[in-house]
Amino acid sequence: MEDPQLFSEYGGAYRRLAAQLLDEVWPSLSWPDAPQPVLEVGCGPGILTREVLVPRLPPSTVIVASDVNPAMVKHAKEQNAVPAVKAYEVLDVMDADVTKTAVWQHGPYGKVFGVMVLHWVPDNRRALHNIYKLLAPGGEAVFTLKAYCTMFDVYRYMAKNSRWSKYMKDFDKYITPYQNSKDPACDLRNMLIEEGFEPVIVKAEPRTYVFHSDSETRGAVKSVNAFVSRIPDDEKESYIDDFLEDCYKVKMLTKEKDEKSGQITVFYHYISMVAVARKPQH
Ligand SMILES: C[S@@+](CC[C@H](N)C(=O)[O-])C[C@H]1O[C@@H](n2cnc3c(N)ncnc32)[C@H](O)[C@@H]1O
C-alpha cells in the first residue's frame, strides 16, 4: 500500500464499492447552512477525494486531504489536485498530539471521512480520540473499513514461510484490529461511545470487490498488499504468485467463468464495516 501509482491504476474496484457504501449512508449526514471544512484521513493517491468525495459535498465546501504516507500526499497534490481541496497534509491519525499537526490548523471540521483506512490503524481508539478532537461540535465522522478478511490469515501463513518470513516479521501490525472479534460492529460502537461520539450507523456485513481479469486481480491485490514494497524486485512477482495462490485457497478470492464468452469474473470477499458517528453539540 505504499505505491500511489499502483493503487491509482488498480484501485478502481475499491473506489466503486467505496462510492456505493458512502451513498448508502449519505442520507444520514446533516449539513449546516454555513459550510464547514471537511477532513479526509488516509486520502491515498487522491482519486477518491477528487472523484467520489468532492462531487458529493455541498458547493463551496473546502477539504483538507491527509495521509500518513508522504508519497501519497505528494502524489495526490501533484496528480489529483482539485480546487475544493485547500491543503494536502501529512497526518498520522494516531498522532500522539494532534493539536500540534498541520491538519489541526485548518480545523475544526464539520466532517471527517476515513475510507478504507481504519483497518490499517492498529490503535483505532487513538484514531477515534484524535478525530473527535478535530471535529466541531455537531460534526460527523464517516468510516469504511475491513472488519474481517481471510487475506489477513494469508499474512499469518506467509509470515511462517521460510522464504517470506524475514519481510513479514511485524505482520500483526497489518491485520485489521477486528479480525478476531465476535461482533466487530458492537466493538466499534462501544469504542465510539467511550470516546464521546453518538453512533448513528455502525454495521458489519459481507461485501465483494469485483475484478474482470486475472491481471486486474493481480494488480488490485498487489496495490494493497502491506509487504510487497519490502520484497526485492526480482522476487516481487513470485511473492505475489504465492499470495494469490493462498488467497484462492482461503476463498478470499473466487473465480467464475462465463462458458459462452470465456469472460472471467473474480470476487474478493471480506466483511465490511461502515460507521457514521456524531460529536454532540454540547
Ligand atoms: C486502502 S488506502 C485508501 C485510500 C483512499 N482512502 C481510497 O479509498 O482510495 C489506505 C490509506 O490509509 C493510509 N494510512 C494508513 N495508516 C494511516 C494512519 N495511521 N494515518 C493516516 N493514514 C493512514 C495509507 O497510507 C493509505 O494511503
PDB file of C-alpha atoms and ligand atoms in Angstrom:
ATOM      1  CA  MET A   1       0.000   0.000   0.000  1.00  0.00           C
ATOM      2  CA  GLU A   2       2.963   2.277  -0.462  1.00  0.00           C
ATOM      3  CA  ASP A   3       2.873   2.805  -4.200  1.00  0.00           C
ATOM      4  CA  PRO A   4       0.463   5.617  -5.144  1.00  0.00           C
ATOM      5  CA  GLN A   5       0.806   4.861  -8.859  1.00  0.00           C
ATOM      6  CA  LEU A   6      -0.166   1.187  -8.460  1.00  0.00           C
ATOM      7  CA  PHE A   7      -3.136   1.996  -6.220  1.00  0.00           C
ATOM      8  CA  SER A   8      -4.278   4.679  -8.678  1.00  0.00           C
ATOM      9  CA  GLU A   9      -4.075   2.272 -11.598  1.00  0.00           C
ATOM     10  CA  TYR A  10      -5.682  -0.773  -9.966  1.00  0.00           C
ATOM     11  CA  GLY A  11      -7.912   0.764  -7.255  1.00  0.00           C
ATOM     12  CA  GLY A  12     -10.997   1.229  -9.480  1.00  0.00           C
ATOM     13  CA  ALA A  13     -12.977  -1.655  -7.948  1.00  0.00           C
ATOM     14  CA  TYR A  14     -12.132  -0.426  -4.433  1.00  0.00           C
ATOM     15  CA  ARG A  15     -13.311   3.091  -5.268  1.00  0.00           C
ATOM     16  CA  ARG A  16     -16.551   1.870  -6.893  1.00  0.00           C
ATOM     17  CA  LEU A  17     -17.542  -0.015  -3.752  1.00  0.00           C
ATOM     18  CA  ALA A  18     -16.447   2.913  -1.537  1.00  0.00           C
ATOM     19  CA  ALA A  19     -18.752   5.210  -3.535  1.00  0.00           C
ATOM     20  CA  GLN A  20     -21.623   2.742  -3.104  1.00  0.00           C
ATOM     21  CA  LEU A  21     -21.038   2.428   0.668  1.00  0.00           C
ATOM     22  CA  LEU A  22     -20.892   6.223   1.037  1.00  0.00           C
ATOM     23  CA  ASP A  23     -24.103   6.634  -0.962  1.00  0.00           C
ATOM     24  CA  GLU A  24     -25.842   4.198   1.387  1.00  0.00           C
ATOM     25  CA  VAL A  25     -25.037   6.269   4.488  1.00  0.00           C
ATOM     26  CA  TRP A  26     -25.090   9.749   2.905  1.00  0.00           C
ATOM     27  CA  PRO A  27     -28.787  10.436   3.778  1.00  0.00           C
ATOM     28  CA  SER A  28     -27.908  10.089   7.490  1.00  0.00           C
ATOM     29  CA  LEU A  29     -25.495  13.058   7.338  1.00  0.00           C
ATOM     30  CA  SER A  30     -26.576  16.584   8.212  1.00  0.00           C
ATOM     31  CA  TRP A  31     -25.194  19.684   6.516  1.00  0.00           C
ATOM     32  CA  PRO A  32     -25.400  23.041   8.325  1.00  0.00           C
ATOM     33  CA  ASP A  33     -26.269  26.085   6.144  1.00  0.00           C
ATOM     34  CA  ALA A  34     -22.768  27.568   6.506  1.00  0.00           C
ATOM     35  CA  PRO A  35     -20.318  25.050   5.021  1.00  0.00           C
ATOM     36  CA  GLN A  36     -17.662  23.764   7.423  1.00  0.00           C
ATOM     37  CA  PRO A  37     -14.318  22.327   6.293  1.00  0.00           C
ATOM     38  CA  VAL A  38     -14.106  18.594   5.663  1.00  0.00           C
ATOM     39  CA  LEU A  39     -11.099  16.458   6.588  1.00  0.00           C
ATOM     40  CA  GLU A  40     -10.185  13.268   4.780  1.00  0.00           C
ATOM     41  CA  VAL A  41      -7.807  10.962   6.652  1.00  0.00           C
ATOM     42  CA  GLY A  42      -5.890   8.326   4.679  1.00  0.00           C
ATOM     43  CA  CYS A  43      -6.630  10.005   1.328  1.00  0.00           C
ATOM     44  CA  GLY A  44      -4.163   7.758  -0.539  1.00  0.00           C
ATOM     45  CA  PRO A  45      -3.361   8.983  -4.071  1.00  0.00           C
ATOM     46  CA  GLY A  46      -6.267  11.470  -4.033  1.00  0.00           C
ATOM     47  CA  ILE A  47      -8.505   9.891  -6.678  1.00  0.00           C
ATOM     48  CA  LEU A  48     -11.254   9.055  -4.205  1.00  0.00           C
ATOM     49  CA  THR A  49     -11.098  12.659  -2.960  1.00  0.00           C
ATOM     50  CA  ARG A  50     -11.438  14.024  -6.492  1.00  0.00           C
ATOM     51  CA  GLU A  51     -13.903  11.545  -7.987  1.00  0.00           C
ATOM     52  CA  VAL A  52     -16.012  10.413  -5.034  1.00  0.00           C
ATOM     53  CA  LEU A  53     -15.895  12.906  -2.151  1.00  0.00           C
ATOM     54  CA  VAL A  54     -15.725  16.312  -3.839  1.00  0.00           C
ATOM     55  CA  PRO A  55     -18.722  15.712  -6.171  1.00  0.00           C
ATOM     56  CA  ARG A  56     -20.892  14.671  -3.197  1.00  0.00           C
ATOM     57  CA  LEU A  57     -20.139  17.681  -0.973  1.00  0.00           C
ATOM     58  CA  PRO A  58     -22.288  20.829  -0.819  1.00  0.00           C
ATOM     59  CA  PRO A  59     -20.961  23.637  -3.057  1.00  0.00           C
ATOM     60  CA  SER A  60     -18.211  25.816  -1.516  1.00  0.00           C
ATOM     61  CA  THR A  61     -17.165  23.136   0.965  1.00  0.00           C
ATOM     62  CA  VAL A  62     -13.398  23.055   1.345  1.00  0.00           C
ATOM     63  CA  ILE A  63     -11.474  19.853   2.004  1.00  0.00           C
ATOM     64  CA  VAL A  64      -8.197  19.084   3.672  1.00  0.00           C
ATOM     65  CA  ALA A  65      -6.836  15.757   2.385  1.00  0.00           C
ATOM     66  CA  SER A  66      -4.298  13.943   4.549  1.00  0.00           C
ATOM     67  CA  ASP A  67      -2.372  10.686   4.696  1.00  0.00           C
ATOM     68  CA  VAL A  68       0.369   9.202   6.881  1.00  0.00           C
ATOM     69  CA  ASN A  69       2.463   8.415   3.803  1.00  0.00           C
ATOM     70  CA  PRO A  70       4.240  11.499   2.375  1.00  0.00           C
ATOM     71  CA  ALA A  71       4.470   9.776  -1.051  1.00  0.00           C
ATOM     72  CA  MET A  72       0.646   9.509  -1.158  1.00  0.00           C
ATOM     73  CA  VAL A  73       0.249  13.167  -0.154  1.00  0.00           C
ATOM     74  CA  LYS A  74       2.747  14.284  -2.815  1.00  0.00           C
ATOM     75  CA  HIS A  75       1.041  12.184  -5.496  1.00  0.00           C
ATOM     76  CA  ALA A  76      -2.428  13.458  -4.507  1.00  0.00           C
ATOM     77  CA  LYS A  77      -1.237  17.060  -4.646  1.00  0.00           C
ATOM     78  CA  GLU A  78       0.640  16.715  -7.927  1.00  0.00           C
ATOM     79  CA  GLN A  79      -1.654  14.360  -9.870  1.00  0.00           C
ATOM     80  CA  ASN A  80      -5.147  14.757  -8.452  1.00  0.00           C
ATOM     81  CA  ALA A  81      -5.451  18.322  -7.156  1.00  0.00           C
ATOM     82  CA  VAL A  82      -8.928  19.869  -7.289  1.00  0.00           C
ATOM     83  CA  PRO A  83      -9.865  23.441  -6.330  1.00  0.00           C
ATOM     84  CA  ALA A  84     -12.081  22.255  -3.438  1.00  0.00           C
ATOM     85  CA  VAL A  85      -9.026  20.779  -1.710  1.00  0.00           C
ATOM     86  CA  LYS A  86      -7.365  23.670   0.044  1.00  0.00           C
ATOM     87  CA  ALA A  87      -4.475  21.669   1.512  1.00  0.00           C
ATOM     88  CA  TYR A  88      -2.802  18.257   1.272  1.00  0.00           C
ATOM     89  CA  GLU A  89      -1.093  17.414   4.555  1.00  0.00           C
ATOM     90  CA  VAL A  90       0.770  14.529   6.150  1.00  0.00           C
ATOM     91  CA  LEU A  91      -1.111  13.189   9.172  1.00  0.00           C
ATOM     92  CA  ASP A  92      -0.810  10.007  11.182  1.00  0.00           C
ATOM     93  CA  VAL A  93      -4.329   9.633  12.512  1.00  0.00           C
ATOM     94  CA  MET A  94      -2.757   8.007  15.617  1.00  0.00           C
ATOM     95  CA  ASP A  95      -0.533  11.081  16.229  1.00  0.00           C
ATOM     96  CA  ALA A  96       0.351  11.460  19.926  1.00  0.00           C
ATOM     97  CA  ASP A  97      -0.618  15.163  19.894  1.00  0.00           C
ATOM     98  CA  VAL A  98      -2.958  16.063  17.064  1.00  0.00           C
ATOM     99  CA  THR A  99      -3.119  19.698  18.214  1.00  0.00           C
ATOM    100  CA  LYS A 100       0.478  20.135  17.012  1.00  0.00           C
ATOM    101  CA  THR A 101      -0.207  18.927  13.457  1.00  0.00           C
ATOM    102  CA  ALA A 102      -0.727  20.981  10.279  1.00  0.00           C
ATOM    103  CA  VAL A 103      -4.179  19.432   9.903  1.00  0.00           C
ATOM    104  CA  TRP A 104      -5.238  20.903  13.250  1.00  0.00           C
ATOM    105  CA  GLN A 105      -4.521  24.424  11.958  1.00  0.00           C
ATOM    106  CA  HIS A 106      -7.245  24.085   9.289  1.00  0.00           C
ATOM    107  CA  GLY A 107      -9.924  22.798  11.697  1.00  0.00           C
ATOM    108  CA  PRO A 108     -12.262  22.323  13.375  1.00  0.00           C
ATOM    109  CA  TYR A 109     -14.044  20.186  10.808  1.00  0.00           C
ATOM    110  CA  GLY A 110     -17.717  19.578  10.113  1.00  0.00           C
ATOM    111  CA  LYS A 111     -16.982  16.106   8.738  1.00  0.00           C
ATOM    112  CA  VAL A 112     -14.092  13.653   8.865  1.00  0.00           C
ATOM    113  CA  PHE A 113     -14.015  10.859   6.268  1.00  0.00           C
ATOM    114  CA  GLY A 114     -11.782   7.797   6.594  1.00  0.00           C
ATOM    115  CA  VAL A 115     -12.430   5.490   3.622  1.00  0.00           C
ATOM    116  CA  MET A 116     -10.767   2.070   3.898  1.00  0.00           C
ATOM    117  CA  VAL A 117      -8.287   3.373   6.443  1.00  0.00           C
ATOM    118  CA  LEU A 118      -9.034   2.163   9.982  1.00  0.00           C
ATOM    119  CA  HIS A 119      -8.069  -1.462   9.241  1.00  0.00           C
ATOM    120  CA  TRP A 120      -4.555  -0.103   8.608  1.00  0.00           C
ATOM    121  CA  VAL A 121      -4.523   1.583  12.004  1.00  0.00           C
ATOM    122  CA  PRO A 122      -3.568  -0.729  14.884  1.00  0.00           C
ATOM    123  CA  ASP A 123      -4.759   1.711  17.568  1.00  0.00           C
ATOM    124  CA  ASN A 124      -8.297   2.594  16.483  1.00  0.00           C
ATOM    125  CA  ARG A 125      -9.030   4.099  19.890  1.00  0.00           C
ATOM    126  CA  ARG A 126      -6.253   6.669  19.486  1.00  0.00           C
ATOM    127  CA  ALA A 127      -7.506   7.468  15.963  1.00  0.00           C
ATOM    128  CA  LEU A 128     -11.085   7.984  17.182  1.00  0.00           C
ATOM    129  CA  HIS A 129      -9.823  10.133  20.053  1.00  0.00           C
ATOM    130  CA  ASN A 130      -7.963  12.392  17.587  1.00  0.00           C
ATOM    131  CA  ILE A 131     -10.857  12.552  15.135  1.00  0.00           C
ATOM    132  CA  TYR A 132     -13.222  13.543  17.953  1.00  0.00           C
ATOM    133  CA  LYS A 133     -10.877  16.413  18.822  1.00  0.00           C
ATOM    134  CA  LEU A 134     -10.626  17.528  15.186  1.00  0.00           C
ATOM    135  CA  LEU A 135     -14.424  17.704  14.785  1.00  0.00           C
ATOM    136  CA  ALA A 136     -16.501  20.786  15.551  1.00  0.00           C
ATOM    137  CA  PRO A 137     -19.432  20.268  17.958  1.00  0.00           C
ATOM    138  CA  GLY A 138     -22.195  18.563  15.951  1.00  0.00           C
ATOM    139  CA  GLY A 139     -19.603  17.350  13.410  1.00  0.00           C
ATOM    140  CA  GLU A 140     -19.781  13.847  11.959  1.00  0.00           C
ATOM    141  CA  ALA A 141     -17.236  11.131  11.172  1.00  0.00           C
ATOM    142  CA  VAL A 142     -17.730   8.552   8.418  1.00  0.00           C
ATOM    143  CA  PHE A 143     -15.662   5.376   8.194  1.00  0.00           C
ATOM    144  CA  THR A 144     -15.481   2.381   5.906  1.00  0.00           C
ATOM    145  CA  LEU A 145     -13.066  -0.415   6.797  1.00  0.00           C
ATOM    146  CA  LYS A 146     -12.374  -4.134   6.710  1.00  0.00           C
ATOM    147  CA  ALA A 147     -13.739  -5.838   9.811  1.00  0.00           C
ATOM    148  CA  TYR A 148     -12.594  -9.301   8.718  1.00  0.00           C
ATOM    149  CA  CYS A 149     -10.868 -10.792   5.712  1.00  0.00           C
ATOM    150  CA  THR A 150      -9.224 -14.168   5.146  1.00  0.00           C
ATOM    151  CA  MET A 151      -6.413 -12.232   3.449  1.00  0.00           C
ATOM    152  CA  PHE A 152      -5.155 -11.473   6.945  1.00  0.00           C
ATOM    153  CA  ASP A 153      -4.937 -15.227   7.612  1.00  0.00           C
ATOM    154  CA  VAL A 154      -2.794 -15.424   4.472  1.00  0.00           C
ATOM    155  CA  TYR A 155      -0.455 -12.825   6.014  1.00  0.00           C
ATOM    156  CA  ARG A 156      -0.168 -15.142   9.020  1.00  0.00           C
ATOM    157  CA  TYR A 157       0.645 -18.216   6.894  1.00  0.00           C
ATOM    158  CA  MET A 158       3.130 -16.384   4.709  1.00  0.00           C
ATOM    159  CA  ALA A 159       4.873 -14.894   7.737  1.00  0.00           C
ATOM    160  CA  LYS A 160       5.760 -18.503   8.694  1.00  0.00           C
ATOM    161  CA  ASN A 161       7.051 -19.375   5.224  1.00  0.00           C
ATOM    162  CA  SER A 162      10.863 -19.526   5.316  1.00  0.00           C
ATOM    163  CA  ARG A 163      11.141 -17.629   2.027  1.00  0.00           C
ATOM    164  CA  TRP A 164       8.994 -14.655   3.086  1.00  0.00           C
ATOM    165  CA  SER A 165       9.147 -14.553   6.899  1.00  0.00           C
ATOM    166  CA  LYS A 166      12.055 -12.097   7.019  1.00  0.00           C
ATOM    167  CA  TYR A 167       9.915  -9.481   5.259  1.00  0.00           C
ATOM    168  CA  MET A 168       6.843 -10.046   7.401  1.00  0.00           C
ATOM    169  CA  LYS A 169       8.099 -10.118  11.000  1.00  0.00           C
ATOM    170  CA  ASP A 170       5.679  -7.382  12.077  1.00  0.00           C
ATOM    171  CA  PHE A 171       2.725  -8.855  10.132  1.00  0.00           C
ATOM    172  CA  ASP A 172       0.324  -8.498  13.070  1.00  0.00           C
ATOM    173  CA  LYS A 173       0.502  -4.692  12.761  1.00  0.00           C
ATOM    174  CA  TYR A 174      -1.163  -5.037   9.354  1.00  0.00           C
ATOM    175  CA  ILE A 175      -4.145  -7.149  10.413  1.00  0.00           C
ATOM    176  CA  THR A 176      -7.418  -5.333  10.996  1.00  0.00           C
ATOM    177  CA  PRO A 177      -7.892  -4.856  14.758  1.00  0.00           C
ATOM    178  CA  TYR A 178     -11.347  -6.508  14.425  1.00  0.00           C
ATOM    179  CA  GLN A 179     -10.134  -9.746  12.780  1.00  0.00           C
ATOM    180  CA  ASN A 180     -10.688 -11.872  15.908  1.00  0.00           C
ATOM    181  CA  SER A 181     -13.757 -10.042  17.142  1.00  0.00           C
ATOM    182  CA  LYS A 182     -17.015 -11.976  17.572  1.00  0.00           C
ATOM    183  CA  ASP A 183     -19.015  -8.776  16.973  1.00  0.00           C
ATOM    184  CA  PRO A 184     -16.919  -6.063  15.297  1.00  0.00           C
ATOM    185  CA  ALA A 185     -19.825  -3.608  14.946  1.00  0.00           C
ATOM    186  CA  CYS A 186     -20.507  -3.869  18.678  1.00  0.00           C
ATOM    187  CA  ASP A 187     -16.807  -3.342  19.471  1.00  0.00           C
ATOM    188  CA  LEU A 188     -16.567  -0.266  17.246  1.00  0.00           C
ATOM    189  CA  ARG A 189     -19.853   1.152  18.537  1.00  0.00           C
ATOM    190  CA  ASN A 190     -18.656   0.770  22.154  1.00  0.00           C
ATOM    191  CA  MET A 191     -15.326   2.413  21.343  1.00  0.00           C
ATOM    192  CA  LEU A 192     -17.099   5.327  19.650  1.00  0.00           C
ATOM    193  CA  ILE A 193     -19.315   5.828  22.715  1.00  0.00           C
ATOM    194  CA  GLU A 194     -16.322   5.614  25.074  1.00  0.00           C
ATOM    195  CA  GLU A 195     -14.565   8.320  23.012  1.00  0.00           C
ATOM    196  CA  GLY A 196     -17.593  10.638  23.325  1.00  0.00           C
ATOM    197  CA  PHE A 197     -19.361  10.038  19.979  1.00  0.00           C
ATOM    198  CA  GLU A 198     -23.038   9.355  19.383  1.00  0.00           C
ATOM    199  CA  PRO A 199     -23.054   6.428  16.923  1.00  0.00           C
ATOM    200  CA  VAL A 200     -25.565   6.958  14.089  1.00  0.00           C
ATOM    201  CA  ILE A 201     -24.822   3.875  11.970  1.00  0.00           C
ATOM    202  CA  VAL A 202     -22.404   1.041  12.750  1.00  0.00           C
ATOM    203  CA  LYS A 203     -22.845  -2.067  10.641  1.00  0.00           C
ATOM    204  CA  ALA A 204     -20.746  -5.013   9.523  1.00  0.00           C
ATOM    205  CA  GLU A 205     -21.741  -7.127   6.519  1.00  0.00           C
ATOM    206  CA  PRO A 206     -20.202  -9.193   3.724  1.00  0.00           C
ATOM    207  CA  ARG A 207     -19.212  -7.247   0.603  1.00  0.00           C
ATOM    208  CA  THR A 208     -17.313  -8.097  -2.558  1.00  0.00           C
ATOM    209  CA  TYR A 209     -14.991  -6.287  -4.899  1.00  0.00           C
ATOM    210  CA  VAL A 210     -15.380  -7.445  -8.479  1.00  0.00           C
ATOM    211  CA  PHE A 211     -12.499  -7.747 -10.948  1.00  0.00           C
ATOM    212  CA  HIS A 212     -12.803  -8.604 -14.628  1.00  0.00           C
ATOM    213  CA  SER A 213      -9.469 -10.208 -15.448  1.00  0.00           C
ATOM    214  CA  ASP A 214      -6.560 -12.028 -13.815  1.00  0.00           C
ATOM    215  CA  SER A 215      -4.296  -9.058 -14.458  1.00  0.00           C
ATOM    216  CA  GLU A 216      -6.723  -6.631 -12.808  1.00  0.00           C
ATOM    217  CA  THR A 217      -6.994  -9.010  -9.821  1.00  0.00           C
ATOM    218  CA  ARG A 218      -3.215  -9.286  -9.563  1.00  0.00           C
ATOM    219  CA  GLY A 219      -2.696  -5.511  -9.737  1.00  0.00           C
ATOM    220  CA  ALA A 220      -5.502  -4.816  -7.268  1.00  0.00           C
ATOM    221  CA  VAL A 221      -4.293  -7.254  -4.584  1.00  0.00           C
ATOM    222  CA  LYS A 222      -0.690  -6.160  -5.099  1.00  0.00           C
ATOM    223  CA  SER A 223      -1.661  -2.492  -4.700  1.00  0.00           C
ATOM    224  CA  VAL A 224      -2.999  -3.061  -1.163  1.00  0.00           C
ATOM    225  CA  ASN A 225      -0.502  -5.703  -0.020  1.00  0.00           C
ATOM    226  CA  ALA A 226       1.320  -4.425   3.069  1.00  0.00           C
ATOM    227  CA  PHE A 227       4.639  -6.161   2.380  1.00  0.00           C
ATOM    228  CA  VAL A 228       5.341  -6.186  -1.350  1.00  0.00           C
ATOM    229  CA  SER A 229       7.351  -2.948  -1.182  1.00  0.00           C
ATOM    230  CA  ARG A 230       9.845  -4.750   1.093  1.00  0.00           C
ATOM    231  CA  ILE A 231      10.426  -7.694  -1.235  1.00  0.00           C
ATOM    232  CA  PRO A 232      13.452  -7.407  -3.568  1.00  0.00           C
ATOM    233  CA  ASP A 233      12.414  -6.503  -7.124  1.00  0.00           C
ATOM    234  CA  ASP A 234      13.488  -9.853  -8.611  1.00  0.00           C
ATOM    235  CA  GLU A 235      11.276 -11.744  -6.112  1.00  0.00           C
ATOM    236  CA  LYS A 236       8.199  -9.492  -6.044  1.00  0.00           C
ATOM    237  CA  GLU A 237       6.246 -11.381  -8.709  1.00  0.00           C
ATOM    238  CA  SER A 238       6.874 -14.767  -7.054  1.00  0.00           C
ATOM    239  CA  TYR A 239       5.718 -13.283  -3.776  1.00  0.00           C
ATOM    240  CA  ILE A 240       2.503 -12.138  -5.455  1.00  0.00           C
ATOM    241  CA  ASP A 241       2.105 -15.592  -7.102  1.00  0.00           C
ATOM    242  CA  ASP A 242       2.269 -17.227  -3.648  1.00  0.00           C
ATOM    243  CA  PHE A 243      -0.007 -14.595  -2.152  1.00  0.00           C
ATOM    244  CA  LEU A 244      -2.655 -15.054  -4.875  1.00  0.00           C
ATOM    245  CA  GLU A 245      -2.484 -18.855  -4.612  1.00  0.00           C
ATOM    246  CA  ASP A 246      -3.176 -18.633  -0.865  1.00  0.00           C
ATOM    247  CA  CYS A 247      -5.931 -16.035  -1.356  1.00  0.00           C
ATOM    248  CA  TYR A 248      -7.769 -18.514  -3.620  1.00  0.00           C
ATOM    249  CA  LYS A 249      -7.092 -21.354  -1.134  1.00  0.00           C
ATOM    250  CA  VAL A 250      -8.726 -19.487   1.752  1.00  0.00           C
ATOM    251  CA  LYS A 251     -11.546 -18.376  -0.593  1.00  0.00           C
ATOM    252  CA  MET A 252     -10.873 -14.705  -0.120  1.00  0.00           C
ATOM    253  CA  LEU A 253     -10.835 -14.803  -3.939  1.00  0.00           C
ATOM    254  CA  THR A 254     -13.248 -16.890  -6.006  1.00  0.00           C
ATOM    255  CA  LYS A 255     -13.406 -17.045  -9.787  1.00  0.00           C
ATOM    256  CA  GLU A 256     -16.254 -17.652 -12.213  1.00  0.00           C
ATOM    257  CA  LYS A 257     -16.027 -18.168 -15.951  1.00  0.00           C
ATOM    258  CA  ASP A 258     -18.793 -17.489 -18.439  1.00  0.00           C
ATOM    259  CA  GLU A 259     -18.754 -20.601 -20.627  1.00  0.00           C
ATOM    260  CA  LYS A 260     -20.072 -18.801 -23.714  1.00  0.00           C
ATOM    261  CA  SER A 261     -17.847 -15.743 -23.762  1.00  0.00           C
ATOM    262  CA  GLY A 262     -14.919 -17.149 -21.780  1.00  0.00           C
ATOM    263  CA  GLN A 263     -15.053 -13.961 -19.688  1.00  0.00           C
ATOM    264  CA  ILE A 264     -13.824 -14.436 -16.118  1.00  0.00           C
ATOM    265  CA  THR A 265     -15.019 -12.592 -13.038  1.00  0.00           C
ATOM    266  CA  VAL A 266     -13.067 -12.621  -9.783  1.00  0.00           C
ATOM    267  CA  PHE A 267     -14.780 -11.828  -6.473  1.00  0.00           C
ATOM    268  CA  TYR A 268     -12.814 -10.543  -3.484  1.00  0.00           C
ATOM    269  CA  HIS A 269     -14.781 -11.325  -0.319  1.00  0.00           C
ATOM    270  CA  TYR A 270     -14.498  -9.534   3.011  1.00  0.00           C
ATOM    271  CA  ILE A 271     -16.615  -8.308   5.900  1.00  0.00           C
ATOM    272  CA  SER A 272     -17.048  -4.583   5.546  1.00  0.00           C
ATOM    273  CA  MET A 273     -17.771  -2.223   8.380  1.00  0.00           C
ATOM    274  CA  VAL A 274     -19.330   1.191   7.849  1.00  0.00           C
ATOM    275  CA  ALA A 275     -19.817   3.732  10.613  1.00  0.00           C
ATOM    276  CA  VAL A 276     -21.259   7.214  10.959  1.00  0.00           C
ATOM    277  CA  ALA A 277     -20.838   8.910  14.338  1.00  0.00           C
ATOM    278  CA  ARG A 278     -21.616  12.404  15.622  1.00  0.00           C
ATOM    279  CA  LYS A 279     -19.799  14.603  18.126  1.00  0.00           C
ATOM    280  CA  PRO A 280     -22.512  16.008  20.406  1.00  0.00           C
ATOM    281  CA  GLN A 281     -23.347  19.744  20.094  1.00  0.00           C
ATOM    282  CA  HIS A 282     -22.678  20.340  23.801  1.00  0.00           C
TER     283      HIS A 282
HETATM  284  C1  LIG B   1      -6.577   1.444   1.217  1.00  0.00           C
HETATM  285  S1  LIG B   1      -5.853   3.038   1.191  1.00  0.00           S
HETATM  286  C2  LIG B   1      -7.300   4.033   0.972  1.00  0.00           C
HETATM  287  C3  LIG B   1      -7.007   5.325   0.260  1.00  0.00           C
HETATM  288  C4  LIG B   1      -8.267   6.166  -0.037  1.00  0.00           C
HETATM  289  N1  LIG B   1      -8.988   6.478   1.154  1.00  0.00           N
HETATM  290  C5  LIG B   1      -9.160   5.418  -1.002  1.00  0.00           C
HETATM  291  O1  LIG B   1     -10.145   4.828  -0.538  1.00  0.00           O
HETATM  292  O2  LIG B   1      -8.843   5.422  -2.203  1.00  0.00           O
HETATM  293  C6  LIG B   1      -5.440   3.319   2.892  1.00  0.00           C
HETATM  294  C7  LIG B   1      -4.667   4.601   3.126  1.00  0.00           C
HETATM  295  O3  LIG B   1      -4.565   4.809   4.539  1.00  0.00           O
HETATM  296  C8  LIG B   1      -3.301   5.360   4.812  1.00  0.00           C
HETATM  297  N2  LIG B   1      -2.977   5.141   6.233  1.00  0.00           N
HETATM  298  C9  LIG B   1      -2.543   4.005   6.807  1.00  0.00           C
HETATM  299  N3  LIG B   1      -2.290   4.200   8.114  1.00  0.00           N
HETATM  300  C10 LIG B   1      -2.594   5.501   8.377  1.00  0.00           C
HETATM  301  C11 LIG B   1      -2.519   6.316   9.539  1.00  0.00           C
HETATM  302  N4  LIG B   1      -2.081   5.806  10.705  1.00  0.00           N
HETATM  303  N5  LIG B   1      -2.894   7.610   9.456  1.00  0.00           N
HETATM  304  C12 LIG B   1      -3.332   8.119   8.267  1.00  0.00           C
HETATM  305  N6  LIG B   1      -3.404   7.400   7.122  1.00  0.00           N
HETATM  306  C13 LIG B   1      -3.048   6.105   7.172  1.00  0.00           C
HETATM  307  C14 LIG B   1      -2.368   4.643   3.848  1.00  0.00           C
HETATM  308  O4  LIG B   1      -1.157   5.341   3.661  1.00  0.00           O
HETATM  309  C15 LIG B   1      -3.235   4.584   2.597  1.00  0.00           C
HETATM  310  O5  LIG B   1      -2.991   5.670   1.748  1.00  0.00           O
END
